mmCIF file of C-alpha atoms in Angstrom:
data_model
loop_
_atom_site.group_PDB
_atom_site.id
_atom_site.type_symbol
_atom_site.label_atom_id
_atom_site.label_comp_id
_atom_site.label_asym_id
_atom_site.label_seq_id
_atom_site.Cartn_x
_atom_site.Cartn_y
_atom_site.Cartn_z
ATOM 1 C CA MET A 1 -26.395 -13.845 -34.998
ATOM 2 C CA GLN A 2 -25.675 -14.441 -31.365
ATOM 3 C CA LYS A 3 -22.205 -13.511 -29.875
ATOM 4 C CA SER A 4 -20.265 -16.006 -28.150
ATOM 5 C CA PRO A 5 -19.339 -15.713 -24.560
ATOM 6 C CA SER A 6 -15.462 -14.973 -25.629
ATOM 7 C CA ASN A 7 -16.574 -12.337 -27.875
ATOM 8 C CA ILE A 8 -18.657 -10.925 -25.228
ATOM 9 C CA HIS A 9 -15.833 -10.967 -22.969
ATOM 10 C CA ASN A 10 -13.462 -9.239 -25.420
ATOM 11 C CA PHE A 11 -16.054 -6.503 -26.110
ATOM 12 C CA HIS A 12 -16.239 -5.688 -22.354
ATOM 13 C CA HIS A 13 -12.414 -5.523 -21.632
ATOM 14 C CA THR A 14 -10.850 -4.465 -24.676
ATOM 15 C CA PRO A 15 -10.095 -0.557 -24.251
ATOM 16 C CA SER A 16 -10.990 1.807 -26.820
ATOM 17 C CA PRO A 17 -8.182 3.369 -28.914
ATOM 18 C CA PHE A 18 -9.193 6.834 -27.501
ATOM 19 C CA LEU A 19 -9.156 5.681 -23.917
ATOM 20 C CA PHE A 20 -5.644 5.812 -23.036
ATOM 21 C CA PRO A 21 -4.620 9.417 -24.482
ATOM 22 C CA LEU A 22 -7.782 10.773 -22.680
ATOM 23 C CA LEU A 23 -6.818 9.052 -19.528
ATOM 24 C CA LYS A 24 -3.348 10.231 -19.682
ATOM 25 C CA SER A 25 -4.260 13.848 -20.583
ATOM 26 C CA HIS A 26 -6.733 14.075 -17.461
ATOM 27 C CA ILE A 27 -4.196 12.522 -15.031
ATOM 28 C CA THR A 28 -1.583 15.072 -16.319
ATOM 29 C CA ILE A 29 -3.967 18.090 -15.654
ATOM 30 C CA PHE A 30 -4.844 16.615 -12.393
ATOM 31 C CA LEU A 31 -1.261 16.072 -11.116
ATOM 32 C CA GLN A 32 -0.385 19.719 -12.258
ATOM 33 C CA HIS A 33 -3.255 21.083 -10.558
ATOM 34 C CA SER A 34 -2.599 19.389 -7.397
ATOM 35 C CA LYS A 35 1.184 20.467 -7.373
ATOM 36 C CA THR A 36 -0.099 24.113 -8.075
ATOM 37 C CA ASN A 37 -2.399 23.992 -5.155
ATOM 38 C CA ASN A 38 0.029 22.565 -2.817
ATOM 39 C CA SER A 39 2.559 25.095 -3.506
ATOM 40 C CA SER A 40 -0.058 28.015 -3.229
ATOM 41 C CA GLU A 41 -1.142 26.430 0.149
ATOM 42 C CA ARG A 42 2.686 26.195 1.373
ATOM 43 C CA GLU A 43 3.147 29.928 0.261
ATOM 44 C CA ARG A 44 -0.171 31.108 2.129
ATOM 45 C CA VAL A 45 0.900 29.125 5.320
ATOM 46 C CA PRO A 46 1.674 31.412 8.152
ATOM 47 C CA GLY A 47 5.326 31.039 8.655
ATOM 48 C CA GLY A 48 5.811 29.490 5.188
ATOM 49 C CA PRO A 49 8.886 30.153 2.997
ATOM 50 C CA ARG A 50 7.337 32.879 1.111
ATOM 51 C CA GLU A 51 5.918 34.512 4.130
ATOM 52 C CA ARG A 52 9.190 34.336 5.917
ATOM 53 C CA ASN A 53 10.934 35.782 3.059
ATOM 54 C CA GLN A 54 8.384 38.699 2.955
ATOM 55 C CA ASN A 55 8.664 39.230 6.604
ATOM 56 C CA GLN A 56 12.508 39.337 6.391
ATOM 57 C CA ASN A 57 12.368 41.887 3.863
ATOM 58 C CA GLN A 58 9.785 44.116 5.528
ATOM 59 C CA THR A 59 11.946 43.907 8.903
ATOM 60 C CA MET A 60 15.104 44.743 6.903
ATOM 61 C CA SER A 61 13.168 47.734 5.095
ATOM 62 C CA LYS A 62 11.849 48.876 8.453
ATOM 63 C CA GLU A 63 15.234 48.598 10.370
ATOM 64 C CA THR A 64 16.920 50.528 7.338
ATOM 65 C CA SER A 65 14.257 53.219 7.474
ATOM 66 C CA GLU A 66 14.607 53.548 11.069
ATOM 67 C CA ILE A 67 18.433 53.546 11.015
ATOM 68 C CA GLY A 68 18.330 56.100 8.145
ATOM 69 C CA GLU A 69 15.802 58.330 10.161
ATOM 70 C CA THR A 70 17.990 58.002 13.322
ATOM 71 C CA THR A 71 21.150 58.849 11.312
ATOM 72 C CA ALA A 72 19.499 61.881 9.536
ATOM 73 C CA ARG A 73 18.422 63.134 12.987
ATOM 74 C CA LYS A 74 21.840 62.607 14.503
ATOM 75 C CA ASP A 75 23.497 64.278 11.652
ATOM 76 C CA TYR A 76 21.500 67.480 11.593
ATOM 77 C CA VAL A 77 23.728 70.480 11.903
ATOM 78 C CA ASP A 78 22.468 74.025 12.420
ATOM 79 C CA PRO A 79 22.893 76.346 9.522
ATOM 80 C CA PRO A 80 26.001 78.529 9.948
ATOM 81 C CA PRO A 81 25.186 81.868 11.641
ATOM 82 C CA ALA A 82 24.805 85.151 9.448
ATOM 83 C CA PRO A 83 27.871 87.242 9.561
ATOM 84 C CA ILE A 84 27.400 90.524 11.637
ATOM 85 C CA PHE A 85 28.664 92.711 8.860
ATOM 86 C CA ASP A 86 27.979 91.245 5.313
ATOM 87 C CA THR A 87 28.758 94.109 2.819
ATOM 88 C CA ALA A 88 28.722 91.550 0.031
ATOM 89 C CA GLU A 89 24.727 91.583 0.386
ATOM 90 C CA LEU A 90 24.873 95.327 -0.759
ATOM 91 C CA THR A 91 25.827 94.122 -4.223
ATOM 92 C CA LEU A 92 22.980 91.645 -4.622
ATOM 93 C CA TRP A 93 19.674 92.285 -6.306
ATOM 94 C CA SER A 94 17.971 90.059 -4.007
ATOM 95 C CA PHE A 95 18.979 92.289 -1.022
ATOM 96 C CA TYR A 96 17.058 95.213 -2.598
ATOM 97 C CA ARG A 97 14.188 92.899 -3.695
ATOM 98 C CA ALA A 98 13.843 91.952 -0.013
ATOM 99 C CA LEU A 99 13.727 95.492 1.317
ATOM 100 C CA ILE A 100 11.095 96.400 -1.336
ATOM 101 C CA ALA A 101 9.124 93.316 -0.184
ATOM 102 C CA GLU A 102 9.285 94.498 3.602
ATOM 103 C CA PHE A 103 8.430 97.977 2.617
ATOM 104 C CA ILE A 104 5.334 97.080 0.386
ATOM 105 C CA ALA A 105 4.268 94.407 2.846
ATOM 106 C CA THR A 106 4.330 96.913 5.806
ATOM 107 C CA LEU A 107 2.642 99.502 3.887
ATOM 108 C CA LEU A 108 -0.186 97.026 3.070
ATOM 109 C CA PHE A 109 -0.388 95.880 6.781
ATOM 110 C CA LEU A 110 -0.718 99.459 8.036
ATOM 111 C CA TYR A 111 -3.368 100.358 5.510
ATOM 112 C CA ILE A 112 -5.784 97.570 5.932
ATOM 113 C CA THR A 113 -5.374 97.360 9.726
ATOM 114 C CA VAL A 114 -5.680 101.079 10.605
ATOM 115 C CA ALA A 115 -8.399 101.595 8.211
ATOM 116 C CA THR A 116 -10.216 98.681 10.123
ATOM 117 C CA VAL A 117 -9.683 100.320 13.317
ATOM 118 C CA ILE A 118 -10.981 103.803 12.038
ATOM 119 C CA GLY A 119 -14.034 101.792 10.607
ATOM 120 C CA TYR A 120 -14.642 100.029 13.823
ATOM 121 C CA LYS A 121 -14.510 103.347 15.944
ATOM 122 C CA ASN A 122 -16.540 105.071 13.171
ATOM 123 C CA GLN A 123 -19.736 102.756 13.260
ATOM 124 C CA ALA A 124 -22.795 103.926 14.917
ATOM 125 C CA ASP A 125 -23.890 100.598 16.165
ATOM 126 C CA PRO A 126 -21.105 98.715 18.192
ATOM 127 C CA CYS A 127 -22.873 95.292 17.344
ATOM 128 C CA GLY A 128 -23.440 96.298 13.600
ATOM 129 C CA GLY A 129 -19.836 96.394 12.432
ATOM 130 C CA VAL A 130 -16.544 94.349 12.612
ATOM 131 C CA GLY A 131 -16.371 94.662 16.341
ATOM 132 C CA LEU A 132 -13.196 93.963 18.519
ATOM 133 C CA LEU A 133 -12.904 90.583 17.329
ATOM 134 C CA GLY A 134 -13.016 91.869 13.468
ATOM 135 C CA VAL A 135 -10.098 94.341 14.506
ATOM 136 C CA ALA A 136 -7.988 91.711 15.875
ATOM 137 C CA TRP A 137 -8.698 89.191 13.057
ATOM 138 C CA ALA A 138 -7.748 92.098 10.493
ATOM 139 C CA PHE A 139 -4.314 92.368 12.213
ATOM 140 C CA GLY A 140 -3.869 88.496 12.482
ATOM 141 C CA ASP A 141 -4.982 87.660 9.082
ATOM 142 C CA MET A 142 -2.924 90.467 7.359
ATOM 143 C CA ILE A 143 0.082 88.961 9.011
ATOM 144 C CA PHE A 144 -0.889 85.446 7.938
ATOM 145 C CA ILE A 145 -1.343 86.745 4.407
ATOM 146 C CA LEU A 146 1.743 88.823 4.165
ATOM 147 C CA VAL A 147 4.110 86.308 5.735
ATOM 148 C CA TYR A 148 2.826 83.758 3.293
ATOM 149 C CA CYS A 149 3.354 86.095 0.252
ATOM 150 C CA THR A 150 6.835 87.491 1.326
ATOM 151 C CA ALA A 151 8.484 84.558 3.154
ATOM 152 C CA GLY A 152 10.419 83.383 0.240
ATOM 153 C CA ILE A 153 11.628 86.775 -0.602
ATOM 154 C CA SER A 154 12.626 88.609 2.481
ATOM 155 C CA GLY A 155 11.734 86.227 5.294
ATOM 156 C CA GLY A 156 8.398 88.060 5.930
ATOM 157 C CA HIS A 157 9.252 89.961 8.992
ATOM 158 C CA ILE A 158 6.957 93.166 8.735
ATOM 159 C CA ASN A 159 8.031 93.971 12.283
ATOM 160 C CA PRO A 160 11.270 95.390 13.590
ATOM 161 C CA ALA A 161 10.745 93.149 16.840
ATOM 162 C CA VAL A 162 10.734 90.115 14.704
ATOM 163 C CA THR A 163 13.685 91.386 12.820
ATOM 164 C CA PHE A 164 15.598 92.167 16.032
ATOM 165 C CA GLY A 165 14.896 88.895 17.541
ATOM 166 C CA LEU A 166 16.078 87.092 14.358
ATOM 167 C CA PHE A 167 19.232 89.246 14.487
ATOM 168 C CA LEU A 168 20.085 88.191 17.981
ATOM 169 C CA ALA A 169 19.839 84.678 16.875
ATOM 170 C CA ARG A 170 22.396 85.307 14.044
ATOM 171 C CA LYS A 171 19.641 84.658 11.494
ATOM 172 C CA VAL A 172 20.311 87.862 9.728
ATOM 173 C CA SER A 173 23.357 90.274 9.393
ATOM 174 C CA LEU A 174 23.356 93.676 11.024
ATOM 175 C CA ILE A 175 23.301 95.356 7.718
ATOM 176 C CA ARG A 176 20.033 93.537 6.857
ATOM 177 C CA ALA A 177 18.577 94.023 10.186
ATOM 178 C CA VAL A 178 18.944 97.746 10.163
ATOM 179 C CA THR A 179 17.869 98.268 6.574
ATOM 180 C CA TYR A 180 14.811 95.936 7.006
ATOM 181 C CA ILE A 181 13.710 98.258 10.179
ATOM 182 C CA VAL A 182 14.074 101.357 7.906
ATOM 183 C CA ALA A 183 11.982 99.858 5.183
ATOM 184 C CA GLN A 184 9.235 98.595 7.528
ATOM 185 C CA CYS A 185 9.099 102.140 9.290
ATOM 186 C CA LEU A 186 8.937 103.819 5.896
ATOM 187 C CA GLY A 187 6.178 101.599 4.875
ATOM 188 C CA ALA A 188 4.255 101.934 8.003
ATOM 189 C CA ILE A 189 4.281 105.618 7.736
ATOM 190 C CA CYS A 190 3.123 105.538 3.912
ATOM 191 C CA GLY A 191 0.268 102.891 4.793
ATOM 192 C CA VAL A 192 -0.983 105.216 7.490
ATOM 193 C CA GLY A 193 -0.717 108.172 5.218
ATOM 194 C CA LEU A 194 -3.004 106.485 2.604
ATOM 195 C CA VAL A 195 -5.581 105.874 5.531
ATOM 196 C CA LYS A 196 -5.396 109.554 6.343
ATOM 197 C CA ALA A 197 -5.833 110.600 2.711
ATOM 198 C CA PHE A 198 -8.829 108.315 2.192
ATOM 199 C CA MET A 199 -10.665 108.879 5.453
ATOM 200 C CA LYS A 200 -9.364 112.259 6.565
ATOM 201 C CA SER A 201 -12.301 113.378 8.634
ATOM 202 C CA PRO A 202 -12.830 110.110 10.837
ATOM 203 C CA TYR A 203 -9.114 109.703 10.966
ATOM 204 C CA ASN A 204 -8.524 112.910 12.645
ATOM 205 C CA SER A 205 -11.438 112.687 15.052
ATOM 206 C CA LEU A 206 -11.020 109.131 15.989
ATOM 207 C CA GLY A 207 -7.369 108.763 17.095
ATOM 208 C CA GLY A 208 -5.710 107.947 13.954
ATOM 209 C CA GLY A 209 -5.270 104.209 14.890
ATOM 210 C CA ALA A 210 -2.239 105.427 17.221
ATOM 211 C CA ASN A 211 -1.237 103.498 20.323
ATOM 212 C CA THR A 212 -1.567 105.077 23.729
ATOM 213 C CA VAL A 213 -2.011 103.723 27.381
ATOM 214 C CA ALA A 214 -5.692 103.412 27.817
ATOM 215 C CA PRO A 215 -7.521 105.335 30.664
ATOM 216 C CA GLY A 216 -7.485 103.219 33.817
ATOM 217 C CA TYR A 217 -3.898 101.754 33.203
ATOM 218 C CA ASN A 218 -0.488 102.866 33.922
ATOM 219 C CA LYS A 219 2.615 103.035 31.790
ATOM 220 C CA GLY A 220 4.003 100.094 33.778
ATOM 221 C CA THR A 221 0.967 97.791 32.947
ATOM 222 C CA ALA A 222 1.222 98.858 29.245
ATOM 223 C CA LEU A 223 4.801 98.086 29.015
ATOM 224 C CA GLY A 224 4.435 94.585 30.605
ATOM 225 C CA ALA A 225 1.403 94.015 28.272
ATOM 226 C CA GLU A 226 3.711 94.902 25.279
ATOM 227 C CA ILE A 227 6.415 92.755 26.597
ATOM 228 C CA ILE A 228 4.381 89.691 26.963
ATOM 229 C CA GLY A 229 2.722 90.170 23.785
ATOM 230 C CA THR A 230 5.755 90.594 21.612
ATOM 231 C CA PHE A 231 7.261 87.494 23.414
ATOM 232 C CA MET A 232 4.415 85.571 22.363
ATOM 233 C CA LEU A 233 4.767 86.713 18.814
ATOM 234 C CA VAL A 234 8.430 86.231 18.578
ATOM 235 C CA TYR A 235 8.406 82.916 20.300
ATOM 236 C CA THR A 236 5.912 81.547 17.873
ATOM 237 C CA VAL A 237 8.072 82.872 14.892
ATOM 238 C CA PHE A 238 11.082 80.969 16.282
ATOM 239 C CA SER A 239 9.176 77.852 16.761
ATOM 240 C CA ALA A 240 7.391 77.923 13.413
ATOM 241 C CA THR A 241 10.540 78.558 11.560
ATOM 242 C CA ASP A 242 13.003 76.376 13.524
ATOM 243 C CA PRO A 243 15.266 74.518 10.922
ATOM 244 C CA LYS A 244 15.647 71.436 13.182
ATOM 245 C CA ARG A 245 11.899 71.016 13.336
ATOM 246 C CA SER A 246 11.732 71.695 9.730
ATOM 247 C CA ALA A 247 14.181 68.800 8.892
ATOM 248 C CA ARG A 248 12.096 66.407 10.904
ATOM 249 C CA ASP A 249 8.562 67.682 9.939
ATOM 250 C CA PRO A 250 8.763 69.424 6.523
ATOM 251 C CA HIS A 251 5.241 70.390 6.872
ATOM 252 C CA VAL A 252 6.179 72.941 9.656
ATOM 253 C CA ILE A 253 7.892 75.498 7.560
ATOM 254 C CA ILE A 254 4.964 75.300 5.110
ATOM 255 C CA LEU A 255 2.482 76.098 7.779
ATOM 256 C CA ALA A 256 4.557 78.782 9.586
ATOM 257 C CA PRO A 257 2.365 81.784 8.399
ATOM 258 C CA LEU A 258 -0.662 80.310 10.137
ATOM 259 C CA PRO A 259 0.556 80.157 13.754
ATOM 260 C CA ILE A 260 2.204 83.505 13.374
ATOM 261 C CA GLY A 261 -0.989 85.005 12.181
ATOM 262 C CA PHE A 262 -2.934 83.384 15.051
ATOM 263 C CA ALA A 263 -0.482 84.513 17.712
ATOM 264 C CA VAL A 264 -0.863 88.064 16.519
ATOM 265 C CA PHE A 265 -4.666 87.591 16.563
ATOM 266 C CA MET A 266 -4.730 86.317 20.076
ATOM 267 C CA VAL A 267 -2.316 88.958 21.413
ATOM 268 C CA HIS A 268 -4.760 91.813 19.879
ATOM 269 C CA LEU A 269 -7.602 90.094 21.621
ATOM 270 C CA ALA A 270 -5.762 90.463 24.928
ATOM 271 C CA THR A 271 -4.138 93.874 24.695
ATOM 272 C CA ILE A 272 -6.311 96.170 22.547
ATOM 273 C CA PRO A 273 -8.187 97.385 25.779
ATOM 274 C CA ILE A 274 -4.820 98.157 27.403
ATOM 275 C CA THR A 275 -2.569 99.733 24.741
ATOM 276 C CA GLY A 276 -4.425 99.208 21.377
ATOM 277 C CA THR A 277 -1.727 96.619 20.888
ATOM 278 C CA GLY A 278 1.542 97.584 19.411
ATOM 279 C CA ILE A 279 3.791 94.634 19.473
ATOM 280 C CA ASN A 280 5.267 96.052 16.223
ATOM 281 C CA PRO A 281 7.406 99.353 16.556
ATOM 282 C CA ALA A 282 6.696 100.104 12.979
ATOM 283 C CA ARG A 283 3.176 100.010 13.384
ATOM 284 C CA SER A 284 3.186 102.248 16.378
ATOM 285 C CA LEU A 285 5.622 104.771 14.673
ATOM 286 C CA GLY A 286 3.571 105.083 11.444
ATOM 287 C CA ALA A 287 0.576 105.945 13.269
ATOM 288 C CA ALA A 288 2.219 108.356 15.463
ATOM 289 C CA VAL A 289 3.967 110.229 12.667
ATOM 290 C CA ILE A 290 0.741 110.567 10.808
ATOM 291 C CA PHE A 291 -1.603 111.418 13.754
ATOM 292 C CA ASN A 292 1.081 113.711 15.378
ATOM 293 C CA ASP A 293 -0.289 114.048 18.870
ATOM 294 C CA LYS A 294 1.590 115.015 22.245
ATOM 295 C CA LYS A 295 -0.268 112.140 24.073
ATOM 296 C CA VAL A 296 0.799 109.615 21.453
ATOM 297 C CA TRP A 297 4.357 110.786 21.470
ATOM 298 C CA ASP A 298 4.590 110.752 25.381
ATOM 299 C CA ASP A 299 3.608 106.951 25.446
ATOM 300 C CA HIS A 300 5.471 106.052 22.305
ATOM 301 C CA TRP A 301 8.743 104.862 23.936
ATOM 302 C CA ILE A 302 6.565 101.936 25.500
ATOM 303 C CA PHE A 303 5.891 100.731 21.966
ATOM 304 C CA TRP A 304 9.864 100.353 21.187
ATOM 305 C CA VAL A 305 11.169 99.290 24.727
ATOM 306 C CA GLY A 306 8.231 96.803 25.069
ATOM 307 C CA PRO A 307 8.684 94.967 21.925
ATOM 308 C CA PHE A 308 12.431 94.852 22.034
ATOM 309 C CA VAL A 309 12.572 93.434 25.486
ATOM 310 C CA GLY A 310 9.941 90.750 24.655
ATOM 311 C CA ALA A 311 12.042 89.927 21.567
ATOM 312 C CA VAL A 312 15.138 89.370 23.484
ATOM 313 C CA ALA A 313 13.342 87.453 25.942
ATOM 314 C CA ALA A 314 11.825 85.046 23.384
ATOM 315 C CA GLN A 315 15.186 84.880 21.611
ATOM 316 C CA ALA A 316 16.622 83.819 24.879
ATOM 317 C CA TYR A 317 14.014 81.251 25.913
ATOM 318 C CA HIS A 318 14.055 79.659 22.581
ATOM 319 C CA GLU A 319 17.815 79.450 22.141
ATOM 320 C CA TYR A 320 19.021 78.537 25.671
ATOM 321 C CA VAL A 321 16.027 76.695 27.130
ATOM 322 C CA LEU A 322 14.278 74.954 24.292
ATOM 323 C CA ARG A 323 17.247 74.372 22.276
ATOM 324 C CA ALA A 324 19.379 74.081 25.358
ATOM 325 C CA SER A 325 22.390 75.803 23.984
ATOM 326 C CA VAL A 326 23.986 76.410 27.271
ATOM 327 C CA MET A 327 23.706 72.864 28.354
ATOM 328 C CA LYS A 328 24.987 71.605 25.165
ATOM 329 C CA ALA A 329 28.068 73.876 25.388
ATOM 330 C CA TRP A 330 28.476 72.697 29.057
ATOM 331 C CA ASP A 331 28.342 68.980 28.241
ATOM 332 C CA SER A 332 30.744 69.724 25.131
ATOM 333 C CA PHE A 333 33.324 71.325 27.467
ATOM 334 C CA TRP A 334 33.385 68.631 30.047
ATOM 335 C CA SER A 335 33.310 65.754 27.485
ATOM 336 C CA ASN A 336 36.152 67.393 25.476
ATOM 337 C CA PRO A 337 38.649 68.533 28.512
ATOM 338 C CA THR A 338 41.742 70.602 27.204
ATOM 339 C CA ASP A 339 44.929 71.336 28.975
#
């Protein structure tokens, strides 16, 4: 049967009952997709609303951080100075624990280092043992280790010159300074005594690791070497433990034992040929007491005067030049005149 033209016309133009829902669904999906893309493009456009908000938040965060950092630096206040006489310390276990730590640390320091010196002098082949570099490294490395171990207990002084410098800076009281020095000297004597007990024959024949002015140098030269060497050490101690630097750079105080140990190492390289390197009155006293030689005692004053003068110079340089205490006091005086 042949279809009429009208039927043919109706066949081509009459929509299927499924066409409208399907078309509506596709149009809806397309419009939603277009809207999402346009929104994403607007958010990604440089300078768009989202980027402007992010930039504003980052700027505000950065400004807040900078303001907070500046405020923290401006608000820094040095810790209060230690009292000259603090008898309350004598009632604290932490005080006696610190004394024990200083005693043991100095004992270990002298035992290891003086034994290294005796071994170096006793070796048959100068190139077959530790050598001068090894001796210097033994002193520096032991200071690094012992300061690291005792810093949180006693401060890790292990040296009367360091203790004296910190006392001048009002970091420790007079009572603590005196008792620290006594503990350090006793520890040094015991440490060298152990070396003599274990290595008696080479100890007696090879100078006992005692400090003396080397042949070819006079006492003035030796004194100058001790002053400069101790200045280097104590200056490093002040710089590495400066609380102002620690507030700004917290890693500084953690790394403090490292530069202190390296300072001792470098000073030994420079001054071993002149004095055997003292820069530590306890170290010199311990070796002098156990070896007990007239030449050693004749030169012994150099190893107290030199380190103490060097400590005074380092403390003054750090406090009045680097920290500018004099200029700050002068500016404060003129900015706040009194009648």
